[in-house]
PDB file of C-alpha atoms in Angstrom:
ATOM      1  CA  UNK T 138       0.000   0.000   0.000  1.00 57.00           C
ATOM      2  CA  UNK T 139       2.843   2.375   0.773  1.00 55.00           C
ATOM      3  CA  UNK T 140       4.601   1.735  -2.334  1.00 65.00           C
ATOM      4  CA  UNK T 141       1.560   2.328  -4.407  1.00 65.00           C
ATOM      5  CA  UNK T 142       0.806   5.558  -3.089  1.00 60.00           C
ATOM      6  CA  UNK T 143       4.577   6.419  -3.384  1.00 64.00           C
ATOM      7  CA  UNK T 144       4.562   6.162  -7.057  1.00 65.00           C
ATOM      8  CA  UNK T 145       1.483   7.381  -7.455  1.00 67.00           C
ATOM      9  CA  UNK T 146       1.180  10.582  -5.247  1.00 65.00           C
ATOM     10  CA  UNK T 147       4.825  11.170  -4.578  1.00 68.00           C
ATOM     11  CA  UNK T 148       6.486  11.317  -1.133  1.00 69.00           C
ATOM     12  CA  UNK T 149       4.698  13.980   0.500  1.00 73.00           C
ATOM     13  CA  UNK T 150       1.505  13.573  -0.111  1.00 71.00           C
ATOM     14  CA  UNK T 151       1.752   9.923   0.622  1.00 70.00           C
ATOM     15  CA  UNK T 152       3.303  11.018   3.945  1.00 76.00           C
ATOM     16  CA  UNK T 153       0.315  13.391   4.413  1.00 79.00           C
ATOM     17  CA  UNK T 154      -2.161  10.806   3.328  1.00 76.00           C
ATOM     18  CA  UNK T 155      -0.662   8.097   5.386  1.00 77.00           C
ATOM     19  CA  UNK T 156      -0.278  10.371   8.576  1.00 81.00           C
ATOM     20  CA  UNK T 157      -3.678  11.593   8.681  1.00 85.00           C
ATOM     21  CA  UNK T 158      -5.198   7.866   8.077  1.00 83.00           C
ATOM     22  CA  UNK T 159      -2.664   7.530  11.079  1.00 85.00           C
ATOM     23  CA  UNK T 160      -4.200   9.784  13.250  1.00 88.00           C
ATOM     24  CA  UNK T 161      -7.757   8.809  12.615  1.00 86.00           C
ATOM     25  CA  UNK T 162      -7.293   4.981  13.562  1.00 85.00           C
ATOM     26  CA  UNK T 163      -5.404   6.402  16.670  1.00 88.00           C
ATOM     27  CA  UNK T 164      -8.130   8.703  17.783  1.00 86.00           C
ATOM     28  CA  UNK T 165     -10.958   7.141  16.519  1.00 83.00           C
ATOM     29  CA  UNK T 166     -10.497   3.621  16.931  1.00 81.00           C
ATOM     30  CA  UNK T 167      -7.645   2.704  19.175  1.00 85.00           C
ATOM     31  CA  UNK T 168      -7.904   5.279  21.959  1.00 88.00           C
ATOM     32  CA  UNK T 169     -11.999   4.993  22.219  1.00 86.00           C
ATOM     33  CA  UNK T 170     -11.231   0.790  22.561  1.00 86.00           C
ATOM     34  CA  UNK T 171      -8.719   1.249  25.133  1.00 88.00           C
ATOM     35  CA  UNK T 172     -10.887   3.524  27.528  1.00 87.00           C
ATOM     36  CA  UNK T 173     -13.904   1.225  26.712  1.00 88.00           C
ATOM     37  CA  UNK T 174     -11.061  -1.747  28.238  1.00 89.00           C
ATOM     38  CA  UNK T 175      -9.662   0.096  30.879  1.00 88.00           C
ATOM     39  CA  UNK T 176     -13.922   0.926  31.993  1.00 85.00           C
ATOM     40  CA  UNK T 177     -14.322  -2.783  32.005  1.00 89.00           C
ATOM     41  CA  UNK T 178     -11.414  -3.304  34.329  1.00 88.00           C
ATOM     42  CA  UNK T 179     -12.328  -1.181  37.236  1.00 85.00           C
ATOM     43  CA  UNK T 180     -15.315  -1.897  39.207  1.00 84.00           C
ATOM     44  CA  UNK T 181     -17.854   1.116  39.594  1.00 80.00           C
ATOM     45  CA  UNK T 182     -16.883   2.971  42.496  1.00 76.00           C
ATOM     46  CA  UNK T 183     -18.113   6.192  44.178  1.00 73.00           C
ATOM     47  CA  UNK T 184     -16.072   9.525  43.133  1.00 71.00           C
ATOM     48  CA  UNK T 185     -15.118   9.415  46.316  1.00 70.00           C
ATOM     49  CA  UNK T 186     -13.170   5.806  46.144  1.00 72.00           C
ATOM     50  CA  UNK T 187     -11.704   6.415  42.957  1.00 72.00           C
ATOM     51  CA  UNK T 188      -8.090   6.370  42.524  1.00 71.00           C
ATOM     52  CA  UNK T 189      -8.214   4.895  45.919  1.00 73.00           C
ATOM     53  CA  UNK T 190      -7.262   1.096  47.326  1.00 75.00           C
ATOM     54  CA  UNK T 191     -10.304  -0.420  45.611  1.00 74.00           C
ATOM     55  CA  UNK T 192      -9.609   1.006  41.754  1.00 74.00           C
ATOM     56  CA  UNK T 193      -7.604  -1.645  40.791  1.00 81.00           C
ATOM     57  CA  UNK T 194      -8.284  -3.890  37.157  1.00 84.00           C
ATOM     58  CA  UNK T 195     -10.436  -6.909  38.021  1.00 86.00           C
ATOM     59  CA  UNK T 196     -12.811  -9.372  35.666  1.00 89.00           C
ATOM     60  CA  UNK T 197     -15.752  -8.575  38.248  1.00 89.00           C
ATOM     61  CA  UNK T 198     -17.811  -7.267  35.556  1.00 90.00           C
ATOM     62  CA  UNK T 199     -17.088  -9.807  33.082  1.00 92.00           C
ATOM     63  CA  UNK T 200     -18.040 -12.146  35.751  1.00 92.00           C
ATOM     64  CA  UNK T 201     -21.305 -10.731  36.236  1.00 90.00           C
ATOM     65  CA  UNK T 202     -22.258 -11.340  32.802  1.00 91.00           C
ATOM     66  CA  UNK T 203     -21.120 -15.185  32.788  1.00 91.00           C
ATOM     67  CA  UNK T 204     -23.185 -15.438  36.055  1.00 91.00           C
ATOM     68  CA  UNK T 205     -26.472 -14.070  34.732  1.00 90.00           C
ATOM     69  CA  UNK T 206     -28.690 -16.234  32.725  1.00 92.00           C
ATOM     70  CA  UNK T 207     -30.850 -14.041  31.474  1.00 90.00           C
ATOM     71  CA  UNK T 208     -27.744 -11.688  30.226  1.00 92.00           C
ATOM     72  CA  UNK T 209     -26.011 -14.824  28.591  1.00 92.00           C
ATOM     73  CA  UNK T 210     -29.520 -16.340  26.650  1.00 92.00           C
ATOM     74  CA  UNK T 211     -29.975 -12.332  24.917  1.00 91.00           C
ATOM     75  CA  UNK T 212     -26.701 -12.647  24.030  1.00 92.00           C
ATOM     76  CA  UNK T 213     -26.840 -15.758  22.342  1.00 91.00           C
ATOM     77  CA  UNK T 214     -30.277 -15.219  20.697  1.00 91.00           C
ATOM     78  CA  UNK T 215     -28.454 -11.429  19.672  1.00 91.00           C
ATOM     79  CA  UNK T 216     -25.553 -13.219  17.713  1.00 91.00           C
ATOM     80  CA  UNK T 217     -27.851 -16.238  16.137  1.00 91.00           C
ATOM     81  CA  UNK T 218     -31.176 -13.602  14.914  1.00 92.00           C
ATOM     82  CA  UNK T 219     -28.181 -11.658  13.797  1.00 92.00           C
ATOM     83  CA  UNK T 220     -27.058 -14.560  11.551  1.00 92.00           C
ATOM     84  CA  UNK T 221     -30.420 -14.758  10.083  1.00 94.00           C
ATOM     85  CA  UNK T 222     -30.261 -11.647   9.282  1.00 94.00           C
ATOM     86  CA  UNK T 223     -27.224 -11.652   7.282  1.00 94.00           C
ATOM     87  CA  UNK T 224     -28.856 -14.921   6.036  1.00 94.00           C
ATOM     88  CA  UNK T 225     -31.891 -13.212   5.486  1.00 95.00           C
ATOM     89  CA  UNK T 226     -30.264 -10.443   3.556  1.00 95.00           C
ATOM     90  CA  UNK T 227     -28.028 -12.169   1.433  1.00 95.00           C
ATOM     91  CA  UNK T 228     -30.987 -14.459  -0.020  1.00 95.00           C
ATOM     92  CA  UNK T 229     -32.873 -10.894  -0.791  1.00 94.00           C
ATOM     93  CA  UNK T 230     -29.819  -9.393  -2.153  1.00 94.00           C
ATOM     94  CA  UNK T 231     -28.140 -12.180  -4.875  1.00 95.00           C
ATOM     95  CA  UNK T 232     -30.995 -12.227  -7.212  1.00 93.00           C
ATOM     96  CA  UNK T 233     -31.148  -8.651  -7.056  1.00 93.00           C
ATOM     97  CA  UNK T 234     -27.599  -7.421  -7.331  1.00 94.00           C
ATOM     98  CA  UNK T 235     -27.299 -10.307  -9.969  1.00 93.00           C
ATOM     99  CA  UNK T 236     -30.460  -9.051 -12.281  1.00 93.00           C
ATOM    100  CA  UNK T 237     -28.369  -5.285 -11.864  1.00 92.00           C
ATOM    101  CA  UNK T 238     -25.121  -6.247 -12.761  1.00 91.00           C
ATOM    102  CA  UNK T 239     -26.070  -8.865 -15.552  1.00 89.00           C
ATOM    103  CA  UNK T 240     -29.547  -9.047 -16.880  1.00 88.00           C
ATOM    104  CA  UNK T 241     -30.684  -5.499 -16.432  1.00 88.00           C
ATOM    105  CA  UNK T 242     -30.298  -2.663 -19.158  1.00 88.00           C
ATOM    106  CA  UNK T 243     -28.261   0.518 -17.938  1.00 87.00           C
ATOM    107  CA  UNK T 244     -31.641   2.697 -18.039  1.00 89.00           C
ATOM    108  CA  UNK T 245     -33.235  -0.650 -15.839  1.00 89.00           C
ATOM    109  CA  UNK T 246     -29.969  -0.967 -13.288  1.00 88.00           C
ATOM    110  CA  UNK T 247     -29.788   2.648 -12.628  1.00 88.00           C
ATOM    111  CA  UNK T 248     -33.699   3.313 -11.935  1.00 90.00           C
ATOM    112  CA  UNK T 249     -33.668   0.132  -9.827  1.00 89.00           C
ATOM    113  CA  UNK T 250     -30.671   1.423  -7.713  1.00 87.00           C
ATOM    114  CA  UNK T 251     -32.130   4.874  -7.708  1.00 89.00           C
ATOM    115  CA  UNK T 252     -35.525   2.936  -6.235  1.00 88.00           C
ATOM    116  CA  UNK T 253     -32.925   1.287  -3.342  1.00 88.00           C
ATOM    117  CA  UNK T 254     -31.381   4.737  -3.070  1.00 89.00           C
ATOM    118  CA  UNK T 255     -34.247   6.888  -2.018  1.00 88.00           C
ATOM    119  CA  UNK T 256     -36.012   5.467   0.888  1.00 84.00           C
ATOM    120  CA  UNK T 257     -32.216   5.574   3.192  1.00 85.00           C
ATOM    121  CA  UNK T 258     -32.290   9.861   2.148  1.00 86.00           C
ATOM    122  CA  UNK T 259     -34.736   9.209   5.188  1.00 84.00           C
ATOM    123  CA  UNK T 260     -33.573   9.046   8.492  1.00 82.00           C
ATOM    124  CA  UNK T 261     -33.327   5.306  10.045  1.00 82.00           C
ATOM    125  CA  UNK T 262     -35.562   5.960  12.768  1.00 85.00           C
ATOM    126  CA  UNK T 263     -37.745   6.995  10.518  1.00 87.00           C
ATOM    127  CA  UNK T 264     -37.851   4.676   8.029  1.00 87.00           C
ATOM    128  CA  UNK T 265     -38.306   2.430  11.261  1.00 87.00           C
ATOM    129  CA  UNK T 266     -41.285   3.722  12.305  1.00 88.00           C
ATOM    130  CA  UNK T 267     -42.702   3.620   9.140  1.00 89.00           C
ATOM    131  CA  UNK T 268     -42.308  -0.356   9.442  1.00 89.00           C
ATOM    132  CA  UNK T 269     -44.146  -0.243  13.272  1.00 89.00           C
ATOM    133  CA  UNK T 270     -47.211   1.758  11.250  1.00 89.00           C
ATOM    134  CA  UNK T 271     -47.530  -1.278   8.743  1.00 89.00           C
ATOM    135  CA  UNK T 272     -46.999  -3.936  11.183  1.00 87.00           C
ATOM    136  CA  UNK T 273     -49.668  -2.667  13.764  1.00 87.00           C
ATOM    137  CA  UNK T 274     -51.848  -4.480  15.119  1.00 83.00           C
ATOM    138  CA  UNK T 275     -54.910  -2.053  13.216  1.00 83.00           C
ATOM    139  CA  UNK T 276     -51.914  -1.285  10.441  1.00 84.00           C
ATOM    140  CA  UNK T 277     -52.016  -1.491   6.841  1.00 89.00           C
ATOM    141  CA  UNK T 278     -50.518  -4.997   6.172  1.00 87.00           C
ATOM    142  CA  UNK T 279     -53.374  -6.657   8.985  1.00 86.00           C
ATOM    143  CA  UNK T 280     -56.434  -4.543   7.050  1.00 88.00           C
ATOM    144  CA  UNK T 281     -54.538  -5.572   3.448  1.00 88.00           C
ATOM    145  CA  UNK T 282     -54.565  -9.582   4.518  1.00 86.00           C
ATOM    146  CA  UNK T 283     -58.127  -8.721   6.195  1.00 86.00           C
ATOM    147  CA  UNK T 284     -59.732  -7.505   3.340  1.00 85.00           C
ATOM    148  CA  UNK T 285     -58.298  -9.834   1.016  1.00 85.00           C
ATOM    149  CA  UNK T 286     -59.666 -12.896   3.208  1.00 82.00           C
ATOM    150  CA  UNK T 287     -56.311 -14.067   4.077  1.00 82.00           C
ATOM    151  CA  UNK T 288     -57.094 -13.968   8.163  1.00 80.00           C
ATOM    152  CA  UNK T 289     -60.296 -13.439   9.664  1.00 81.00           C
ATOM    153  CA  UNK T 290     -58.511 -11.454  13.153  1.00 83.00           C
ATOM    154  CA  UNK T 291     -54.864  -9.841  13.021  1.00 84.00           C
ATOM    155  CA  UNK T 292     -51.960 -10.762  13.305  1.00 83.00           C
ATOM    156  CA  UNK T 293     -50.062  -9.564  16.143  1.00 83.00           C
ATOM    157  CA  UNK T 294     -46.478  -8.831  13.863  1.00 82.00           C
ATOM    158  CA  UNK T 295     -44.860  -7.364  16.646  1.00 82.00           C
ATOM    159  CA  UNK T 296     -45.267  -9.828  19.516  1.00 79.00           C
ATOM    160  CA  UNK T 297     -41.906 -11.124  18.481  1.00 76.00           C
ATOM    161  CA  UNK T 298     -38.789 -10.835  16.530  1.00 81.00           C
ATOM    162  CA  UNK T 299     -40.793 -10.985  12.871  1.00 83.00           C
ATOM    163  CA  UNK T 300     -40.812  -7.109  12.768  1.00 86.00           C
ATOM    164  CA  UNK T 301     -37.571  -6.883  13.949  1.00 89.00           C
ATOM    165  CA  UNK T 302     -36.166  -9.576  11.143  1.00 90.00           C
ATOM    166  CA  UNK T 303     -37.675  -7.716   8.450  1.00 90.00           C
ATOM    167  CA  UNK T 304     -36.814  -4.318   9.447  1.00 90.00           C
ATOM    168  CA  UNK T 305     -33.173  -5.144   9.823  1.00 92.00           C
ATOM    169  CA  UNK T 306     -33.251  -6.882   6.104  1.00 92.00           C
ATOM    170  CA  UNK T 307     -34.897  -3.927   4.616  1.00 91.00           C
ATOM    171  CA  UNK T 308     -32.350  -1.390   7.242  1.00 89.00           C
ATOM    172  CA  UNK T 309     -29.093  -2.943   5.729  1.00 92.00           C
ATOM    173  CA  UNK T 310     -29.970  -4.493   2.381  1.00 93.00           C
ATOM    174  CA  UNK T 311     -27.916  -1.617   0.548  1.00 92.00           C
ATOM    175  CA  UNK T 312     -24.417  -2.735   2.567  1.00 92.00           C
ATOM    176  CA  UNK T 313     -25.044  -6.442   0.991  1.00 94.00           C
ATOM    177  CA  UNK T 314     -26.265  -5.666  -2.246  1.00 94.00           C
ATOM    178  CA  UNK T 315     -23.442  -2.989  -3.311  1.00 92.00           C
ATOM    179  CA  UNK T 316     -20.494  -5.417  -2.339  1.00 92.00           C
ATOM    180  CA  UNK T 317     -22.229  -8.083  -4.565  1.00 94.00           C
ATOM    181  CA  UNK T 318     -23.424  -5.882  -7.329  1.00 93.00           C
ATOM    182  CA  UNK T 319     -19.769  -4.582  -7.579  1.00 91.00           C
ATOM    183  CA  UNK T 320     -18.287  -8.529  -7.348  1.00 91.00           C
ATOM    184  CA  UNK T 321     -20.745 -10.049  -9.723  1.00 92.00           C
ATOM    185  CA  UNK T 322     -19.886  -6.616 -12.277  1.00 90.00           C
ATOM    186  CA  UNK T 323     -16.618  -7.578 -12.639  1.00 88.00           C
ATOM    187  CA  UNK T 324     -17.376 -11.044 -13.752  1.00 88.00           C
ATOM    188  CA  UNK T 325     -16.585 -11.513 -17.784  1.00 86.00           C
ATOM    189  CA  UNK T 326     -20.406 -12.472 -18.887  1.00 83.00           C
ATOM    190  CA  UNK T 327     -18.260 -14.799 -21.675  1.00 85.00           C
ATOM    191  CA  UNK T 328     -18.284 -17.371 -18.778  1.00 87.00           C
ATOM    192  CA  UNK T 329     -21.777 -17.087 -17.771  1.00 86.00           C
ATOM    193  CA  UNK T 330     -22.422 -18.165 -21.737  1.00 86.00           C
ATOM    194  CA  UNK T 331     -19.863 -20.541 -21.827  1.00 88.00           C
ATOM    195  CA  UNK T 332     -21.397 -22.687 -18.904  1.00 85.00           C
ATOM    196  CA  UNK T 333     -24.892 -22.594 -20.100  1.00 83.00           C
ATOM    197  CA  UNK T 334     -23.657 -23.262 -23.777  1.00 81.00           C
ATOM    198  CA  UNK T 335     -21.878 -26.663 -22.275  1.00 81.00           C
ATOM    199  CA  UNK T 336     -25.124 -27.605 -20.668  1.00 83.00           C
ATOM    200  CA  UNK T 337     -24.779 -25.947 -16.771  1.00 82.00           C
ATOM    201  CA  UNK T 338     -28.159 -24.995 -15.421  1.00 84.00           C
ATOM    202  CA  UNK T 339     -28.498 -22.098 -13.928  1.00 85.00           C
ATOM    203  CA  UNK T 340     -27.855 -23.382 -10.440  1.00 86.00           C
ATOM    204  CA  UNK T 341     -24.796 -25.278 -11.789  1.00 88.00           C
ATOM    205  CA  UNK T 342     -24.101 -21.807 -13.085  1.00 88.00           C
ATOM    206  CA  UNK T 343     -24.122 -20.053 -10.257  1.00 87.00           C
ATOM    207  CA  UNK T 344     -22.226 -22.607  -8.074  1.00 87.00           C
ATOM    208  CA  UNK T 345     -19.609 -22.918  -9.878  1.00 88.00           C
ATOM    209  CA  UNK T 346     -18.932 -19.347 -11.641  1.00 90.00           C
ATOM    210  CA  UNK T 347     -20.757 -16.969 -10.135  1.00 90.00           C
ATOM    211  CA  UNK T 348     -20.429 -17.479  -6.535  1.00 88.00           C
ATOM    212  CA  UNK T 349     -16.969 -18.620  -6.451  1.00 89.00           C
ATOM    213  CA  UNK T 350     -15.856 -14.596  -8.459  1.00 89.00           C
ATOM    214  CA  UNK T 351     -18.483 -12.981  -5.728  1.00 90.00           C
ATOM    215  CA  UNK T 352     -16.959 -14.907  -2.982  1.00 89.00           C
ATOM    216  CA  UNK T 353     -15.001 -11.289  -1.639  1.00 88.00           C
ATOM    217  CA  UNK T 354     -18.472  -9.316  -2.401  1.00 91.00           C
ATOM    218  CA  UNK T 355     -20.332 -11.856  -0.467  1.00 91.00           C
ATOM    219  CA  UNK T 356     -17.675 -11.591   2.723  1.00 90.00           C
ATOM    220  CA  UNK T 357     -18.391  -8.126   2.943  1.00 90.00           C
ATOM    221  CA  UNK T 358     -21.522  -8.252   2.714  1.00 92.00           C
ATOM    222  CA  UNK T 359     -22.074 -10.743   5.579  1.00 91.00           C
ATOM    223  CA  UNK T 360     -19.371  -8.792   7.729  1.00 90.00           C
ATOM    224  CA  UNK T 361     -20.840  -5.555   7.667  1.00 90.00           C
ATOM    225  CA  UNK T 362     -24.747  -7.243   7.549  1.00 93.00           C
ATOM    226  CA  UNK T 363     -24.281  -9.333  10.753  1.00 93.00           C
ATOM    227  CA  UNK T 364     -21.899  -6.430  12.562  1.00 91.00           C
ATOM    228  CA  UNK T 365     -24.765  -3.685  11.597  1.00 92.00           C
ATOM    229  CA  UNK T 366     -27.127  -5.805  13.070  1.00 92.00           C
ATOM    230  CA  UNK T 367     -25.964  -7.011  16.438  1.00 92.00           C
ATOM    231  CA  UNK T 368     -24.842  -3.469  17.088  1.00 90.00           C
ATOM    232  CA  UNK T 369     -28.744  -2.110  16.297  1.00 90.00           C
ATOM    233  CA  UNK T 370     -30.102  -0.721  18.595  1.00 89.00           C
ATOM    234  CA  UNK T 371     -33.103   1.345  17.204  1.00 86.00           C
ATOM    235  CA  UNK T 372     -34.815  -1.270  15.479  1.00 89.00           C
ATOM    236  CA  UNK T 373     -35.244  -3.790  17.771  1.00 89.00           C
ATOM    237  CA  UNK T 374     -36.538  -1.423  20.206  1.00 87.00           C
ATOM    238  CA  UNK T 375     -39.285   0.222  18.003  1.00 86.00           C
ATOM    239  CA  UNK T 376     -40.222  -3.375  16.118  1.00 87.00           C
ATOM    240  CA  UNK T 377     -39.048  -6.082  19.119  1.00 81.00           C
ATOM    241  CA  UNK T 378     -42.016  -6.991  21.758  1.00 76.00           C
ATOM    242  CA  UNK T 379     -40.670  -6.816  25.702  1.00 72.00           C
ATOM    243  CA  UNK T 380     -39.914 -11.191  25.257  1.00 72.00           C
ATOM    244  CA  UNK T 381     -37.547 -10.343  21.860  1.00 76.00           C
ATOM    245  CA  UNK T 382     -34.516  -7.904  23.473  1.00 83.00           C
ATOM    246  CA  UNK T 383     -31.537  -7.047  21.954  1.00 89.00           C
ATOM    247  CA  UNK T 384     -27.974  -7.325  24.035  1.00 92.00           C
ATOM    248  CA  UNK T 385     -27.708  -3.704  22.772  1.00 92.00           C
ATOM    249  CA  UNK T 386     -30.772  -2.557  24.504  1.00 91.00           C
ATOM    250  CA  UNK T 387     -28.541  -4.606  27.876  1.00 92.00           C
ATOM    251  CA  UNK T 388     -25.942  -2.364  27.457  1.00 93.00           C
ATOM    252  CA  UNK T 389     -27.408   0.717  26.992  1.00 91.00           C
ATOM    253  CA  UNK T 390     -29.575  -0.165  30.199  1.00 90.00           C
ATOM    254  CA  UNK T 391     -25.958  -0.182  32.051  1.00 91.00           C
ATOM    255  CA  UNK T 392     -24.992   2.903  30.221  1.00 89.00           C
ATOM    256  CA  UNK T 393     -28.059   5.295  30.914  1.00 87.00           C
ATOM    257  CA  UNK T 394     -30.674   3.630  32.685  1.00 84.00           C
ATOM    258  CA  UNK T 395     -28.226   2.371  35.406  1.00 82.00           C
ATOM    259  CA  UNK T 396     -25.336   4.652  35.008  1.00 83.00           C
ATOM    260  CA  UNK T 397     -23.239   1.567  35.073  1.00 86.00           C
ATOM    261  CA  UNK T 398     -20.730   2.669  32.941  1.00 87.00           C
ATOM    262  CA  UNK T 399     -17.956   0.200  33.536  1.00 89.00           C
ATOM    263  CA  UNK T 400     -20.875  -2.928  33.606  1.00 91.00           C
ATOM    264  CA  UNK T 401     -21.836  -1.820  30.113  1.00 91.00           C
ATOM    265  CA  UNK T 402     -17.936  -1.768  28.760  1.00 92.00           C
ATOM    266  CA  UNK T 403     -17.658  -4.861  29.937  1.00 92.00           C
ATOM    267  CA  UNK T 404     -20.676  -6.383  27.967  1.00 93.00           C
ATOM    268  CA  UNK T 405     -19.631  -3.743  25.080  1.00 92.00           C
ATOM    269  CA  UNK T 406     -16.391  -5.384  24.840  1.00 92.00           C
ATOM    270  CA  UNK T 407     -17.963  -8.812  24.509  1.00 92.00           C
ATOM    271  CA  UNK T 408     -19.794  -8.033  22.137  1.00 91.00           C
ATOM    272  CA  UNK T 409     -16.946  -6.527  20.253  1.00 90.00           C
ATOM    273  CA  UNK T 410     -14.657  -9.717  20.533  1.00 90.00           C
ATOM    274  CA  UNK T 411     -18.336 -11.466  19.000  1.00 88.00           C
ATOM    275  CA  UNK T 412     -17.992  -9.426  16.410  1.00 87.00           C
ATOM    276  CA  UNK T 413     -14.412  -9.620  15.443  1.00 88.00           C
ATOM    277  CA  UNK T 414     -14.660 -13.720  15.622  1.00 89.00           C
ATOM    278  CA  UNK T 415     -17.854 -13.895  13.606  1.00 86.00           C
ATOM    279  CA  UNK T 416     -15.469 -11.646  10.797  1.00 84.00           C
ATOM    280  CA  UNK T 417     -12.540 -14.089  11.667  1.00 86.00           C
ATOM    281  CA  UNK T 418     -14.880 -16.966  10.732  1.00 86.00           C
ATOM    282  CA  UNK T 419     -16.384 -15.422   7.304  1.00 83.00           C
ATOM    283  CA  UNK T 420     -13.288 -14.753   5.789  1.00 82.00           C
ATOM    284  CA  UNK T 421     -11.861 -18.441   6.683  1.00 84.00           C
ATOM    285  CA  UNK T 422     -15.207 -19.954   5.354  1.00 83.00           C
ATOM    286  CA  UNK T 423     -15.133 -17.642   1.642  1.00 77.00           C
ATOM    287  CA  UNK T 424     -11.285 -18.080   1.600  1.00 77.00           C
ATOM    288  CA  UNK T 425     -10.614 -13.959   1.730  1.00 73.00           C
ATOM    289  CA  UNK T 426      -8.031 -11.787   3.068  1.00 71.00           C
ATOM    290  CA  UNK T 427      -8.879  -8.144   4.019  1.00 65.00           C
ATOM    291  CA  UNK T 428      -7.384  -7.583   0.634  1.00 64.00           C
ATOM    292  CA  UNK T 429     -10.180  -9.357  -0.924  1.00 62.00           C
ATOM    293  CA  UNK T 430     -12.572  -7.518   0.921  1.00 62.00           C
ATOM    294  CA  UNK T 431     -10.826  -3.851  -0.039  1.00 60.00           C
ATOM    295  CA  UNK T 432     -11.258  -4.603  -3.040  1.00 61.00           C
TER     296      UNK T 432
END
């Protein structure tokens, strides 16, 4: 990377350009971890008592989290509705970035995108809400299915984690279907013929040619997907029923509601070291490097 923008920026302005990417990981990234670290290390203590005998780094609130049940089960359901998500999302998203990068016309791809585009000029809470209105219990969707003879009573959407399934596909559909669109682009459509002229079906197609060329467009799209999504925070508390809590809504509860602040970097960092394995594990199951992925 340094070598690259060497030759093509020149010395100092790759010394500028690699100094100020410098400073931004160190401010932005590496300094907020560490505090949120060192706040999990130190037991809350009254004004008074810090700095005192009893600041010292201990695993007490780490602990606490291991010991609660109820703590440890929304964490777990957390990371495995966030896999459906990304599971979720990426099902929605192939066909789509697929018919934009090889079946659509230009005029088709870029009214389609456009179509994608629009609704996220809208704020997220929003757009959110917008989702609680049609999955009311008197909404739009119940009277549609109503009137249509479908049900006979409604359906209760949001006693549960349907709402908050399908308004984290819709919230983050554009961060999997850009990283595919822009994989499955690239692909020489030569191939695509080739196969079918030899006699591949379509799935055969796609196993074998498509997939395997999108393999970096589909890593990124499950990273950021499943990281986007166990990090929400606004959508499972507009669309999520009191039984379907998010571990974010756990930590902010330390953070605000119990002004816990070295409880909730504890369960922040967890969460965190989730993250950074689940991204560990994509990129060993598609065969990537970060490379791949910065592409």
């Amino acid at each position: 990377m340094w070598r690259q923008l060497l030759d093509r920026f020149g010395l100092p302005v790759a010394f500028a350009i690699v100094g100020v990417m410098g400073v931004w990981l160190i401010l932005m990234v590496l300094l907020p971890q560490w505090q949120m670290i060192d706040y999990s290390l130190h037991p809350s203590l009254l004004p008074a008592e810090r700095g005192g005998e009893k600041d010292v780094w201990t695993l007490t609130n780490y602990l606490t989290f291991f010991r609660n049940d109820i703590h440890l089960a929304i964490f777990f359901k957390t990371i495995w509705s966030s896999v459906l998500v990304t599971a979720l999302t990426l099902m929605v998203s192939y066909p789509l970035a697929y018919y934009l990068a090889k079946v659509a016309t230009p005029g088709q791809a870029a009214l389609c995108l456009l179509l994608l585009i629009i609704p996220f000029w809208i704020n997220e809470i929003l757009r959110t809400f917008a989702w609680y209105i049609i999955f009311a219990f008197r909404g739009p969707l119940n009277e549609l299915l109503f009137a249509l003879g479908l049900i006979d009573r409604p359906i209760r959407f949001l006693n549960g984690d349907t709402g908050v399934l399908v308004g984290m596909v819709y919230a983050y559909i554009l961060f999997m279907v850009f990283p595919l669109y822009n994989a499955i682009e690239s692909l020489d459509g030569n191939q695509i013929r080739a196969a079918r002229d030899l006699g591949a079906g379509w799935i055969r197609t796609h196993r074998r040619i498509v997939v395997p060329h999108a393999k970096p467009g589909i890593a990124t799209g499950c990273i950021m997907t499943f990281m986007l999504a166990a990090g929400s925070y606004a959508v499972p508390s507009l669309l999520g029923s009191p039984g379907s809590r998010w571990f974010t809504q756990i930590i902010y509860n330390w953070f605000f509601e119990g002004g816990d602040w070295n409880q909730g970097a504890a369960y922040a960092f967890l969460l965190l070291a989730l993250c950074i394995l689940f991204v560990t594990l994509i990129m060993r199951i598609f065969k990537v490097g970060l490379g791949d992925i910065a592409k």
